PDB file of C-alpha atoms in Angstrom:
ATOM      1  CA  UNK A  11      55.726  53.717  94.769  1.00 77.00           C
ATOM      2  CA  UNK A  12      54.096  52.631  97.432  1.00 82.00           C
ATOM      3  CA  UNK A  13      51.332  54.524  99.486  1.00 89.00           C
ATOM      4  CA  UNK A  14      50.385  53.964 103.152  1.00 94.00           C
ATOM      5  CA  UNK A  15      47.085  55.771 104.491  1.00 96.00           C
ATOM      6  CA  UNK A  16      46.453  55.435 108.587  1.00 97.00           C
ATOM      7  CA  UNK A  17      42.785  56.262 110.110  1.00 97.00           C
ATOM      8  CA  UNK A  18      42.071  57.359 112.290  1.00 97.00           C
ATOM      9  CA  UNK A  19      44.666  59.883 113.621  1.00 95.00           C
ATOM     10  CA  UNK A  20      43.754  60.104 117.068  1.00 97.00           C
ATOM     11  CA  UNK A  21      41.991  57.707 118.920  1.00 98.00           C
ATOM     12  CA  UNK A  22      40.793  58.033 122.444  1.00 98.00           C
ATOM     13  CA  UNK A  23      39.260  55.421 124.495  1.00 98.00           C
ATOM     14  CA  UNK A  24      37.864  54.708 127.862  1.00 98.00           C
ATOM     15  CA  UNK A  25      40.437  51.851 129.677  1.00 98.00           C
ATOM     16  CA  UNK A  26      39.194  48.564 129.428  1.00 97.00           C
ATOM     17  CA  UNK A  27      37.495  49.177 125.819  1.00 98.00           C
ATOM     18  CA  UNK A  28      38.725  48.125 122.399  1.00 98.00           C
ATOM     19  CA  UNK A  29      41.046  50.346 119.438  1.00 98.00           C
ATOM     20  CA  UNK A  30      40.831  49.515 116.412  1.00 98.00           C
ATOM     21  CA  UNK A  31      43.374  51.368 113.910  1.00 98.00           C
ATOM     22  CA  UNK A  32      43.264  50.884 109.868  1.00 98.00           C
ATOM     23  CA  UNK A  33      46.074  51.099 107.558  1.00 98.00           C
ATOM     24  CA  UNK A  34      45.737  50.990 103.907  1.00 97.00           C
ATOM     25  CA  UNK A  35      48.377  50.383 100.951  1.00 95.00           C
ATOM     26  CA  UNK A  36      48.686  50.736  97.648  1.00 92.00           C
ATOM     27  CA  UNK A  37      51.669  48.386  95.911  1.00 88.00           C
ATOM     28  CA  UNK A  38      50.090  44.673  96.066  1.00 86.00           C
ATOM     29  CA  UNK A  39      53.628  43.560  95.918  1.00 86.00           C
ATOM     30  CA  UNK A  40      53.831  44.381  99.865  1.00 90.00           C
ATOM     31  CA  UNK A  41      54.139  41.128 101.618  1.00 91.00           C
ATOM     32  CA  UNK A  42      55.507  42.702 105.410  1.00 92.00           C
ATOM     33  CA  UNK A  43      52.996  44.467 107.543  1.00 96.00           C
ATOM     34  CA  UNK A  44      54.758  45.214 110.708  1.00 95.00           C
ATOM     35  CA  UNK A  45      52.992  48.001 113.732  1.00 97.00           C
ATOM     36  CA  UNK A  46      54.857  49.610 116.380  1.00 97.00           C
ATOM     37  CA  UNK A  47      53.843  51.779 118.892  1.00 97.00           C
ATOM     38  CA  UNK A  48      56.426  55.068 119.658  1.00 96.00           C
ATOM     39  CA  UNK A  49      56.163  56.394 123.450  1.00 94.00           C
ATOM     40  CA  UNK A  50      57.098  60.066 123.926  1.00 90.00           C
ATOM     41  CA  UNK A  51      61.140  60.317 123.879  1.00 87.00           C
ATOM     42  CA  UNK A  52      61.875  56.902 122.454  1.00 90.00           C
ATOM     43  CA  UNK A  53      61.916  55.457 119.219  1.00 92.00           C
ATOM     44  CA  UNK A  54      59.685  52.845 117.939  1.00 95.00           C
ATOM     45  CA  UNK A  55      59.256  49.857 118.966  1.00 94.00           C
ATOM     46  CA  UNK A  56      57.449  46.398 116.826  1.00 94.00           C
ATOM     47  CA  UNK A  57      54.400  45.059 118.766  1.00 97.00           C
ATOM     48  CA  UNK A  58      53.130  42.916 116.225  1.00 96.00           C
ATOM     49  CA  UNK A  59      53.599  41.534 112.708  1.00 95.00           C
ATOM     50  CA  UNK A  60      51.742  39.636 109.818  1.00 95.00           C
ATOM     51  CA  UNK A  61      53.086  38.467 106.689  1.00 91.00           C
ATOM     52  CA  UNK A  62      51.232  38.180 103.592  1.00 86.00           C
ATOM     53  CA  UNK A  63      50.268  34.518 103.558  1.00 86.00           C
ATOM     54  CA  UNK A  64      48.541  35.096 106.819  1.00 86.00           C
ATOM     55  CA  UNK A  65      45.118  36.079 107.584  1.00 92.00           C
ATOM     56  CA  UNK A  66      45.309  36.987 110.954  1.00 95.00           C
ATOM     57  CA  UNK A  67      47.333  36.988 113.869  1.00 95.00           C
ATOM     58  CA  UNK A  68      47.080  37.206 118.152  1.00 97.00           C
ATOM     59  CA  UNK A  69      49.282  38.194 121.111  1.00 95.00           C
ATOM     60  CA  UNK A  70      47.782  38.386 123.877  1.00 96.00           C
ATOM     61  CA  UNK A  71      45.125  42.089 123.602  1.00 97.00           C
ATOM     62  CA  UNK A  72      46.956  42.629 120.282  1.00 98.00           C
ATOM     63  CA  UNK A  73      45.994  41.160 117.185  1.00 98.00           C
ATOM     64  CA  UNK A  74      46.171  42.178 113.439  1.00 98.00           C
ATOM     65  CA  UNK A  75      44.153  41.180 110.248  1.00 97.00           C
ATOM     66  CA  UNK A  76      45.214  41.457 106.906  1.00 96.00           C
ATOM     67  CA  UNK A  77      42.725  41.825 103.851  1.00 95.00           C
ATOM     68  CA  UNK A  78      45.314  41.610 100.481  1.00 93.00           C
ATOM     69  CA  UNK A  79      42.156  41.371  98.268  1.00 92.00           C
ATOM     70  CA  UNK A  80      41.393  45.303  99.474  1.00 94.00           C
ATOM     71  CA  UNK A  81      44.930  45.792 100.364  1.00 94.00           C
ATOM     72  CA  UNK A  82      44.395  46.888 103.636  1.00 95.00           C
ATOM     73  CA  UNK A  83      45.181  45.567 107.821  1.00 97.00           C
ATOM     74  CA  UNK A  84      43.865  46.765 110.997  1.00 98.00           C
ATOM     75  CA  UNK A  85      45.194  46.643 114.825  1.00 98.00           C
ATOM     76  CA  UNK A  86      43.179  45.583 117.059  1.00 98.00           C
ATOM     77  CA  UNK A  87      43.742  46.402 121.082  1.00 98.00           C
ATOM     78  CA  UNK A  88      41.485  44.973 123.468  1.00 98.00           C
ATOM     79  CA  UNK A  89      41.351  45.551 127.323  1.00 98.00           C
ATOM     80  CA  UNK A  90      42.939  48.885 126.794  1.00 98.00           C
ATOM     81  CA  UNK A  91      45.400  49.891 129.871  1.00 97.00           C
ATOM     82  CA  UNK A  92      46.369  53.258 129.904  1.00 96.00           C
ATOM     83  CA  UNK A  93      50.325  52.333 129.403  1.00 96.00           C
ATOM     84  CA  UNK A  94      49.014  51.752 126.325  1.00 98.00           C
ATOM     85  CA  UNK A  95      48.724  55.212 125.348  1.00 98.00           C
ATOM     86  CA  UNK A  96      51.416  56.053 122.838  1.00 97.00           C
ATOM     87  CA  UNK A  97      51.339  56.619 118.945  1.00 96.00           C
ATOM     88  CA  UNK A  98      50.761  53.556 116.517  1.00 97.00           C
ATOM     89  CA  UNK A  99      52.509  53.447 112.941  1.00 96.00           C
ATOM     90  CA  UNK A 100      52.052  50.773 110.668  1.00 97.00           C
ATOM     91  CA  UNK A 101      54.254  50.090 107.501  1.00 95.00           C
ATOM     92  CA  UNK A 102      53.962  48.312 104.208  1.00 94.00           C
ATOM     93  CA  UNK A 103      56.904  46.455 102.814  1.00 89.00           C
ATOM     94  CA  UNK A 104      58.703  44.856  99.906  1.00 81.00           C
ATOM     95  CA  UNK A 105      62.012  44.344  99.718  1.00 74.00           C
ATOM     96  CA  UNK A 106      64.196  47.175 101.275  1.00 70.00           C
ATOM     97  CA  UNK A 107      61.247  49.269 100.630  1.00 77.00           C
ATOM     98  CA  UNK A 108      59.596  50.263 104.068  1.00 84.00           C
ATOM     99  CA  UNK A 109      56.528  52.683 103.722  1.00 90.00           C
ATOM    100  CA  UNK A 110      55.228  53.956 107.123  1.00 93.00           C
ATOM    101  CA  UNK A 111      51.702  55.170 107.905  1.00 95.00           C
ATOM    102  CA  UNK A 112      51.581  59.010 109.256  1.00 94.00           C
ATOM    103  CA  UNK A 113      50.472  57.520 112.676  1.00 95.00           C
ATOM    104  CA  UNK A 114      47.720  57.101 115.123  1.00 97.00           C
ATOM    105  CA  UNK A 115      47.406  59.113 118.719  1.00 96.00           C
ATOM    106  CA  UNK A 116      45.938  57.084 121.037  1.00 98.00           C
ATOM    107  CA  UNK A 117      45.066  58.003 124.496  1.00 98.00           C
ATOM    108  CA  UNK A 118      43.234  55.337 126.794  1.00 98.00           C
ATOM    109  CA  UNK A 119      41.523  57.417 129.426  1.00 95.00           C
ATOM    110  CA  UNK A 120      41.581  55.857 132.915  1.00 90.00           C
TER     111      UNK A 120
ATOM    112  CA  UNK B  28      67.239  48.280 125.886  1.00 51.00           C
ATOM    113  CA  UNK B  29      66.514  47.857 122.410  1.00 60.00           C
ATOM    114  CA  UNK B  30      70.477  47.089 121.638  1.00 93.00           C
ATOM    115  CA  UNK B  31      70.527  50.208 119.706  1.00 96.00           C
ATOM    116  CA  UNK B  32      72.227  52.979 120.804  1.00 97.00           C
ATOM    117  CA  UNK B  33      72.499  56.375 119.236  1.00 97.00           C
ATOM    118  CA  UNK B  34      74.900  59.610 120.194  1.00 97.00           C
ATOM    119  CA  UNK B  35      74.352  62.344 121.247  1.00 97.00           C
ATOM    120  CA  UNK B  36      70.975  62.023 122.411  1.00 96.00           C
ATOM    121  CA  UNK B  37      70.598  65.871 120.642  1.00 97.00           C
ATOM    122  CA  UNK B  38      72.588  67.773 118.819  1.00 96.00           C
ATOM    123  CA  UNK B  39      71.807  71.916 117.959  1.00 96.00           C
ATOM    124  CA  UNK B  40      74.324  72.735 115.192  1.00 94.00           C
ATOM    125  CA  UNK B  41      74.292  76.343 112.706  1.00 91.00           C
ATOM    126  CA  UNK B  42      73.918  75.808 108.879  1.00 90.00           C
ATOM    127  CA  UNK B  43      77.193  76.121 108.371  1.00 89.00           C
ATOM    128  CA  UNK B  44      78.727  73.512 111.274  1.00 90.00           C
ATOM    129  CA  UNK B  45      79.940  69.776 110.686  1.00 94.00           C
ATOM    130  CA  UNK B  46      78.353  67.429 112.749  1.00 96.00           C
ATOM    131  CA  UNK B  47      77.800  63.339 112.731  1.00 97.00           C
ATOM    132  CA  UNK B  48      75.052  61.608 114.339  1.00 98.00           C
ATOM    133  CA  UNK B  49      76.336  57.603 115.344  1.00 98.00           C
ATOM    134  CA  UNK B  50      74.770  54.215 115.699  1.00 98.00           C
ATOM    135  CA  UNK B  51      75.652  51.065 116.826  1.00 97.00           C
ATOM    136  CA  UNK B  52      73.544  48.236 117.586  1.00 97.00           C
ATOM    137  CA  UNK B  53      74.722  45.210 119.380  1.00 94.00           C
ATOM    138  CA  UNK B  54      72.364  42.445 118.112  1.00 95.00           C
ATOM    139  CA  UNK B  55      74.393  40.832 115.527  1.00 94.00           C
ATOM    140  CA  UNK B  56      72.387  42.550 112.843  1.00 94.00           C
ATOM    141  CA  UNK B  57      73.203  42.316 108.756  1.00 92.00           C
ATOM    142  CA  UNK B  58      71.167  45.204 107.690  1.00 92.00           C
ATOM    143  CA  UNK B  59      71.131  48.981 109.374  1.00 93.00           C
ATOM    144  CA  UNK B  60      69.102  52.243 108.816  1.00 93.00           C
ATOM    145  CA  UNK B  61      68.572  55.586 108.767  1.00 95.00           C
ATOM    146  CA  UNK B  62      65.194  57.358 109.050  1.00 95.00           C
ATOM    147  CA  UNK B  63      63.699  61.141 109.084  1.00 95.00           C
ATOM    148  CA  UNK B  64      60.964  61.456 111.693  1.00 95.00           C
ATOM    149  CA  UNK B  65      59.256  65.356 111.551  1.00 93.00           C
ATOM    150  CA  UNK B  66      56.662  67.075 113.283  1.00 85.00           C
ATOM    151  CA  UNK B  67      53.050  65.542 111.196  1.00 74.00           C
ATOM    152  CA  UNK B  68      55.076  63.173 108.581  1.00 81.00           C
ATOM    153  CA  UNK B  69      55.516  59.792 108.481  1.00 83.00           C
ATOM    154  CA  UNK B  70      58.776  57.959 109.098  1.00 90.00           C
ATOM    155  CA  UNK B  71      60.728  58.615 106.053  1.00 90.00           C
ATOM    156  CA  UNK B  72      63.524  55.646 105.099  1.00 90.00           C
ATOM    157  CA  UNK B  73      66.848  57.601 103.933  1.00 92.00           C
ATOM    158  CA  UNK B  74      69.341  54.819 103.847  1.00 91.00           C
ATOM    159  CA  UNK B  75      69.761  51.332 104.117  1.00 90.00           C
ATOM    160  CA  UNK B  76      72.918  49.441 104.557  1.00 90.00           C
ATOM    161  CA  UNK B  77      73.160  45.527 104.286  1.00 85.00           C
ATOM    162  CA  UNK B  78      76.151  43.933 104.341  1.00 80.00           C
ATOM    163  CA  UNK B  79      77.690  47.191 104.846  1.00 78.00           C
ATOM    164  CA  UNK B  80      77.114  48.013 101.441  1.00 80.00           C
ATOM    165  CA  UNK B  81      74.776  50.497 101.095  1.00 79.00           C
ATOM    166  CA  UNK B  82      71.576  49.369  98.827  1.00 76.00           C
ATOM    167  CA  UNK B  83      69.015  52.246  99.283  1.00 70.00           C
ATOM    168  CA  UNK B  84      69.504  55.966  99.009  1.00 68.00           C
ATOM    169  CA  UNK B  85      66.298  57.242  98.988  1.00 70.00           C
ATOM    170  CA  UNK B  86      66.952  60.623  97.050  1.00 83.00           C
ATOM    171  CA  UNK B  87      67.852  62.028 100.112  1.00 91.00           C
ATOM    172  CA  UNK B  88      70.202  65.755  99.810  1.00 93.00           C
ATOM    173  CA  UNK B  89      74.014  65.259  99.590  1.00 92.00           C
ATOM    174  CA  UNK B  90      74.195  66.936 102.776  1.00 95.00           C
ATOM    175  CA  UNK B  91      73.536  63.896 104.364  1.00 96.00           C
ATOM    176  CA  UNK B  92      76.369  61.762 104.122  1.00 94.00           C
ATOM    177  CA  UNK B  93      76.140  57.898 105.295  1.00 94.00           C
ATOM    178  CA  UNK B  94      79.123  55.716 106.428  1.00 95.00           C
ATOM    179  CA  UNK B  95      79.152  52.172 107.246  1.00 94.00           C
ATOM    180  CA  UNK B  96      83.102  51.082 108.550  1.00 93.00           C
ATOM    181  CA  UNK B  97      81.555  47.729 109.939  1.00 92.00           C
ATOM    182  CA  UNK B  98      78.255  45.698 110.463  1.00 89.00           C
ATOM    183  CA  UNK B  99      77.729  47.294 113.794  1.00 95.00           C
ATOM    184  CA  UNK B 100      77.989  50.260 113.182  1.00 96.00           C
ATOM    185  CA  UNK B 101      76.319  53.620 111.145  1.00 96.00           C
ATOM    186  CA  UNK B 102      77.308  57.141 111.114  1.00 97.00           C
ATOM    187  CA  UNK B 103      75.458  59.887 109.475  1.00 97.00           C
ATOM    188  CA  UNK B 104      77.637  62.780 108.305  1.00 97.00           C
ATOM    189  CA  UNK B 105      76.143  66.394 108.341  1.00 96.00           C
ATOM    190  CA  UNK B 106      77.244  69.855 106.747  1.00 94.00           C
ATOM    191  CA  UNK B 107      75.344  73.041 105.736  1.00 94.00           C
ATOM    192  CA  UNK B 108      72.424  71.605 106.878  1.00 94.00           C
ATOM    193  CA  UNK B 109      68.953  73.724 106.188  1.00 94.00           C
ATOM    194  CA  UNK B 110      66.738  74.378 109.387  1.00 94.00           C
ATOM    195  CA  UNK B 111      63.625  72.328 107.785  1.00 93.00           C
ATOM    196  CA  UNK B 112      66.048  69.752 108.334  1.00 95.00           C
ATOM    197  CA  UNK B 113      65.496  69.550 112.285  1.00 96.00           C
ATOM    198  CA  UNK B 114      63.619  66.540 113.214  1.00 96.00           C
ATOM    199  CA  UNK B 115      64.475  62.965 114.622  1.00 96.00           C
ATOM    200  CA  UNK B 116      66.879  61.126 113.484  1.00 98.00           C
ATOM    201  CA  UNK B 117      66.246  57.370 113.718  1.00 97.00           C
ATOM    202  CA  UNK B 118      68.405  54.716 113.491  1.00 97.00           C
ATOM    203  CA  UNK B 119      67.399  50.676 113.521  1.00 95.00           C
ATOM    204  CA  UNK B 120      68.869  47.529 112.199  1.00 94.00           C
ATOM    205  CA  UNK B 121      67.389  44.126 111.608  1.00 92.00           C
ATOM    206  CA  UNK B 122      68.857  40.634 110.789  1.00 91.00           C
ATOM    207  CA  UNK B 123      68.030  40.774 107.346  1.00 82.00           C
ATOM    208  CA  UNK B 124      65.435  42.911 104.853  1.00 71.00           C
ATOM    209  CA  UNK B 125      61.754  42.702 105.197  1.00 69.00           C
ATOM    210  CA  UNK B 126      62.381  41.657 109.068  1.00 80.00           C
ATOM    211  CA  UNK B 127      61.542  43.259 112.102  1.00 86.00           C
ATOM    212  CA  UNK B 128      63.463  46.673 112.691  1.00 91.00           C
ATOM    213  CA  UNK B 129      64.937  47.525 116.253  1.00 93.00           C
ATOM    214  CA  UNK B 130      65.097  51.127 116.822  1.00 95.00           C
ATOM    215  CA  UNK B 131      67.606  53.013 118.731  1.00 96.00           C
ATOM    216  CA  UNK B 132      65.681  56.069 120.942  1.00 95.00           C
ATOM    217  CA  UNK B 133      66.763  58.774 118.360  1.00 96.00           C
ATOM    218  CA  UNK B 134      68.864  61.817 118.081  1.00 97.00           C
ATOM    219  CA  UNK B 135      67.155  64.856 117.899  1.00 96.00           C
ATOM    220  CA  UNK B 136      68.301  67.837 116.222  1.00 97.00           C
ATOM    221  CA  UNK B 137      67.856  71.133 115.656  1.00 96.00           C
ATOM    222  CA  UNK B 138      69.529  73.520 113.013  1.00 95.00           C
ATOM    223  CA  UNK B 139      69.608  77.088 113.516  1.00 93.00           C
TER     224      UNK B 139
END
């Protein structure tokens, strides 16, 4: 079945720099790679997506890349605000099958 | 508002108490589900209903029960219930599979 490895696992930055957070997966049969962000006493919540016959993808400070020839996608925050401090999941997925990542803290330190 | 809403909020039951843990989302959704969320695991899928048919059952214990009377609505039916099963329950539903999932906020609960 499918695996889903997240690095790093916490993740502090100063505001106003750049996180970056990696995902890896393991079935090449994923073709949905969806990232939400969970803030303390809610549940998640999609910030961004990319499907699988799409490189890359922008909204705004967010933005995602996808690599299917090493099978792995990355976040990518820039201008960090410190609302932005929450933790990240991504998630791998075929069919019904939705594989989530174990998570990413991060903490954007005003 | 994420248009899913789960009850109660949390629950604290004994191992040997009846409870259910309801959903309902108001977006018009085809597909619902339920999801495990524990202290240092990842999200873990338990069921998935589409259609209100239910098409995944992730070898999750029979003490977990699922219902689905309508598209709007999922209950999950607990009894006997271990304590390593305390953890947040999640509930989201999208318009169809491999689509974006809208969480509800989660019911937390504890066993004893």
């Amino acid at each position: 079945g499918e695996n889903v490895e997240q690095h790093p696992s916490t993740l502090s930055v100063q505001e106003g720099d750049s996180a970056v957070i990696k995902c890896t997966y393991s079935d090449s049969a994923s073709n949905y790679f969806p990232w939400y962000k969970q803030e303390l006493g809610k549940g998640p919540q999609l910030i961004i997506d990319i499907r699988s016959n799409v490189g890359e993808k922008k909204d705004q400070r967010i933005a995602v890349t996808l690599n299917k020839t090493a099978k792995h996608f990355s976040l990518h925050i820039t201008e960090t605000q410190p609302e932005d401090s929450a933790v990240y999941f991504c998630a791998a997925c075929y069919g019904q099958n939705f594989v989530f990542g174990p998570g990413t803290r991060l903490s954007v330190l005003p | 508002e994420t248009g899913v809403t789960q009850t109660p909020r949390h629950l604290v039951m004994g191992m040997t108490n009846k409870k259910s843990l309801k959903c309902e989302q108001h977006l018009g959704h085809n597909a619902m589900y339920w999801y495990k969320q524990s202290a240092k695991k990842p999200l873990e899928l338990m069921f998935v209903y589409s259609l209100e048919e239910r098409v995944e059952n992730n070898s999750v214990p029979s003490r977990f029960s699922p219902e689905c009377p309508n598209s709007s609505h999922l209950f999950l039916h607990l009894h006997t219930l271990q304590p390593e099963d305390s953890a947040l329950y999640l509930c989201a539903s999208s318009q169809d599979w491999v689509d974006e999932q809208y969480f509800g906020p989660g019911t937390r609960l504890t066993v004893t």
